[in-house]
Amino acid sequence: MSKSVTVRVPAKVNVYLGVGPREFSGYHQLATVFQAVNIYDEITVESADELSIVAAGQYAQSIPCDESNLVWKAAKLVAAACGIEAQARITITKSIPVAAGMAGGSADAAAALLACDALWNGRLSRDQLDAMAQQLGSDVPFMLHGGCALGTNRGEVLAPIMTRAVFHWVFATFKDGLATPAVYERLDNLRGPEFSQPPQVPDEVLFAITQGDSKALGKLMKNDLQLASVTMKPILSNALEFGLDNGALGAIVSGSGPTCAYLVKDEKAAIDLAVALSSSGLVDKAIRAHGPVHGARILPHI
Ligand code: C5P
């Protein structure tokens, strides 16, 4: 009987994203607060004679199904650590918007690490999986862990932020995505070569999260990349303002964008804002969500 493993993995929003100057490596020092939210992709891996990727779900058309997909690289890393050939059929069921600033590709890679390890009985340690996640991308370690965390260095060095609070969000998506490297490059150009300020997350942001104070958090949310993504897609500025005029406690671009993230008071405010955004003509879709939620998790067989 062929074995299969399914892992469910959430999307993320950067509640705060401080970006430092560009380093020699091309990367930027970050000081960021991640929060995992309940928009999920599912990755199913099954025994097969060779490695293949199949895309399913509402964003299936938007992802590559070859070795350029991070999931492919994740499967290869796990196989190498297990000392076996990477042989699996991997189905990615996509509900996380693509090229949207919600770490969908990184989430799938994190899920593939867990799923392949389970399929091949690798019994890799958490440290081994974390090391592979870091190798795959700056956001991948957080997608393994989930919850709420402070991310430093390139975003891959994590410190959990404890909170029992539930934060309510609306995410507005757009048809055309933005490429992360291009957004960072635009920021560098806008800032100029003299920029040297190291990034920092204010203590008030961490306090608002641990206290579950959405009102305070809404006012404190900030994303340094927003300056760049808004110049690349000016409609984002209208969409953010529209949210603030329609009940949002705070509105920022999520990660490198173009998704806009609106923090709202409660579920009712989320419904009201999602309806208003959907009929505004400014955005493609409005999705309600809450966080923090767990990171990548193996689903039990039913
Ligand atoms: O780490 P990852 O491969 O996901 O990063 C994608 C791109 O985002 C990088 O190639 C780089 O252009 C940009 N990036 C950056 N600084 C970071 C993280 C990402 O410049 N800390």
PDB file of N, CA, C and O in Angstrom, residues 79-103:
ATOM      1  N   ALA A  79      15.747  14.328   1.310  1.00  0.00           N
ATOM      2  CA  ALA A  79      16.215  13.054   0.754  1.00  0.00           C
ATOM      3  C   ALA A  79      17.724  12.894   0.967  1.00  0.00           C
ATOM      4  O   ALA A  79      18.199  11.822   1.373  1.00  0.00           O
ATOM      5  N   ALA A  80      18.474  13.980   0.720  1.00  0.00           N
ATOM      6  CA  ALA A  80      19.934  13.921   0.891  1.00  0.00           C
ATOM      7  C   ALA A  80      20.277  13.609   2.348  1.00  0.00           C
ATOM      8  O   ALA A  80      21.161  12.792   2.621  1.00  0.00           O
ATOM      9  N   ALA A  81      19.562  14.239   3.274  1.00  0.00           N
ATOM     10  CA  ALA A  81      19.834  14.002   4.705  1.00  0.00           C
ATOM     11  C   ALA A  81      19.470  12.572   5.104  1.00  0.00           C
ATOM     12  O   ALA A  81      20.067  12.008   6.023  1.00  0.00           O
ATOM     13  N   CYS A  82      18.489  11.991   4.405  1.00  0.00           N
ATOM     14  CA  CYS A  82      18.074  10.610   4.704  1.00  0.00           C
ATOM     15  C   CYS A  82      18.930   9.596   3.928  1.00  0.00           C
ATOM     16  O   CYS A  82      18.771   8.379   4.110  1.00  0.00           O
ATOM     17  N   GLY A  83      19.759  10.092   3.013  1.00  0.00           N
ATOM     18  CA  GLY A  83      20.600   9.199   2.210  1.00  0.00           C
ATOM     19  C   GLY A  83      19.800   8.389   1.212  1.00  0.00           C
ATOM     20  O   GLY A  83      20.140   7.238   0.917  1.00  0.00           O
ATOM     21  N   ILE A  84      18.728   8.959   0.677  1.00  0.00           N
ATOM     22  CA  ILE A  84      17.906   8.246  -0.316  1.00  0.00           C
ATOM     23  C   ILE A  84      17.653   9.148  -1.534  1.00  0.00           C
ATOM     24  O   ILE A  84      17.953  10.336  -1.501  1.00  0.00           O
ATOM     25  N   GLU A  85      17.086   8.558  -2.587  1.00  0.00           N
ATOM     26  CA  GLU A  85      16.663   9.339  -3.759  1.00  0.00           C
ATOM     27  C   GLU A  85      15.359  10.059  -3.404  1.00  0.00           C
ATOM     28  O   GLU A  85      14.523   9.482  -2.689  1.00  0.00           O
ATOM     29  N   ALA A  86      15.186  11.280  -3.924  1.00  0.00           N
ATOM     30  CA  ALA A  86      13.927  11.999  -3.675  1.00  0.00           C
ATOM     31  C   ALA A  86      12.858  11.448  -4.615  1.00  0.00           C
ATOM     32  O   ALA A  86      12.774  11.846  -5.772  1.00  0.00           O
ATOM     33  N   GLN A  87      12.080  10.488  -4.124  1.00  0.00           N
ATOM     34  CA  GLN A  87      11.028   9.899  -4.963  1.00  0.00           C
ATOM     35  C   GLN A  87       9.687  10.121  -4.274  1.00  0.00           C
ATOM     36  O   GLN A  87       9.386   9.483  -3.260  1.00  0.00           O
ATOM     37  N   ALA A  88       8.890  11.030  -4.824  1.00  0.00           N
ATOM     38  CA  ALA A  88       7.581  11.314  -4.221  1.00  0.00           C
ATOM     39  C   ALA A  88       6.741  12.111  -5.198  1.00  0.00           C
ATOM     40  O   ALA A  88       7.265  12.876  -6.013  1.00  0.00           O
ATOM     41  N   ARG A  89       5.440  11.890  -5.110  1.00  0.00           N
ATOM     42  CA  ARG A  89       4.512  12.749  -5.852  1.00  0.00           C
ATOM     43  C   ARG A  89       3.984  13.748  -4.824  1.00  0.00           C
ATOM     44  O   ARG A  89       3.418  13.362  -3.792  1.00  0.00           O
ATOM     45  N   ILE A  90       4.224  15.049  -5.094  1.00  0.00           N
ATOM     46  CA  ILE A  90       3.863  16.086  -4.120  1.00  0.00           C
ATOM     47  C   ILE A  90       2.711  16.922  -4.666  1.00  0.00           C
ATOM     48  O   ILE A  90       2.831  17.523  -5.745  1.00  0.00           O
ATOM     49  N   THR A  91       1.604  16.930  -3.958  1.00  0.00           N
ATOM     50  CA  THR A  91       0.473  17.759  -4.375  1.00  0.00           C
ATOM     51  C   THR A  91       0.404  18.995  -3.480  1.00  0.00           C
ATOM     52  O   THR A  91       0.372  18.878  -2.250  1.00  0.00           O
ATOM     53  N   ILE A  92       0.424  20.164  -4.117  1.00  0.00           N
ATOM     54  CA  ILE A  92       0.331  21.437  -3.374  1.00  0.00           C
ATOM     55  C   ILE A  92      -1.069  21.991  -3.606  1.00  0.00           C
ATOM     56  O   ILE A  92      -1.421  22.336  -4.736  1.00  0.00           O
ATOM     57  N   THR A  93      -1.867  22.051  -2.559  1.00  0.00           N
ATOM     58  CA  THR A  93      -3.204  22.634  -2.690  1.00  0.00           C
ATOM     59  C   THR A  93      -3.148  24.057  -2.168  1.00  0.00           C
ATOM     60  O   THR A  93      -3.006  24.294  -0.967  1.00  0.00           O
ATOM     61  N   LYS A  94      -3.224  25.004  -3.110  1.00  0.00           N
ATOM     62  CA  LYS A  94      -2.935  26.410  -2.770  1.00  0.00           C
ATOM     63  C   LYS A  94      -4.177  27.233  -2.463  1.00  0.00           C
ATOM     64  O   LYS A  94      -5.057  27.387  -3.302  1.00  0.00           O
ATOM     65  N   SER A  95      -4.183  27.768  -1.245  1.00  0.00           N
ATOM     66  CA  SER A  95      -5.191  28.767  -0.873  1.00  0.00           C
ATOM     67  C   SER A  95      -4.529  30.071  -0.470  1.00  0.00           C
ATOM     68  O   SER A  95      -5.190  31.093  -0.321  1.00  0.00           O
ATOM     69  N   ILE A  96      -3.202  30.029  -0.240  1.00  0.00           N
ATOM     70  CA  ILE A  96      -2.467  31.249   0.107  1.00  0.00           C
ATOM     71  C   ILE A  96      -2.165  31.988  -1.207  1.00  0.00           C
ATOM     72  O   ILE A  96      -1.625  31.389  -2.145  1.00  0.00           O
ATOM     73  N   PRO A  97      -2.536  33.270  -1.280  1.00  0.00           N
ATOM     74  CA  PRO A  97      -2.267  34.019  -2.514  1.00  0.00           C
ATOM     75  C   PRO A  97      -0.779  33.957  -2.902  1.00  0.00           C
ATOM     76  O   PRO A  97       0.090  33.897  -2.031  1.00  0.00           O
ATOM     77  N   VAL A  98      -0.512  33.957  -4.212  1.00  0.00           N
ATOM     78  CA  VAL A  98       0.849  33.770  -4.732  1.00  0.00           C
ATOM     79  C   VAL A  98       1.507  35.124  -5.037  1.00  0.00           C
ATOM     80  O   VAL A  98       0.841  36.051  -5.516  1.00  0.00           O
ATOM     81  N   ALA A  99       2.811  35.219  -4.750  1.00  0.00           N
ATOM     82  CA  ALA A  99       3.588  36.470  -4.952  1.00  0.00           C
ATOM     83  C   ALA A  99       2.871  37.652  -4.319  1.00  0.00           C
ATOM     84  O   ALA A  99       2.738  38.721  -4.900  1.00  0.00           O
ATOM     85  N   ALA A 100       2.403  37.426  -3.082  1.00  0.00           N
ATOM     86  CA  ALA A 100       1.492  38.383  -2.451  1.00  0.00           C
ATOM     87  C   ALA A 100       2.051  38.993  -1.175  1.00  0.00           C
ATOM     88  O   ALA A 100       1.412  39.843  -0.563  1.00  0.00           O
ATOM     89  N   GLY A 101       3.229  38.525  -0.720  1.00  0.00           N
ATOM     90  CA  GLY A 101       3.771  39.028   0.539  1.00  0.00           C
ATOM     91  C   GLY A 101       3.248  38.273   1.743  1.00  0.00           C
ATOM     92  O   GLY A 101       3.333  38.751   2.870  1.00  0.00           O
ATOM     93  N   MET A 102       2.710  37.061   1.514  1.00  0.00           N
ATOM     94  CA  MET A 102       2.180  36.250   2.623  1.00  0.00           C
ATOM     95  C   MET A 102       2.973  34.962   2.811  1.00  0.00           C
ATOM     96  O   MET A 102       2.554  34.053   3.532  1.00  0.00           O
ATOM     97  N   ALA A 103       4.126  34.868   2.163  1.00  0.00           N
ATOM     98  CA  ALA A 103       5.066  33.758   2.308  1.00  0.00           C
ATOM     99  C   ALA A 103       4.496  32.404   1.885  1.00  0.00           C
ATOM    100  O   ALA A 103       4.855  31.365   2.444  1.00  0.00           O
TER     101      ALA A 103
END
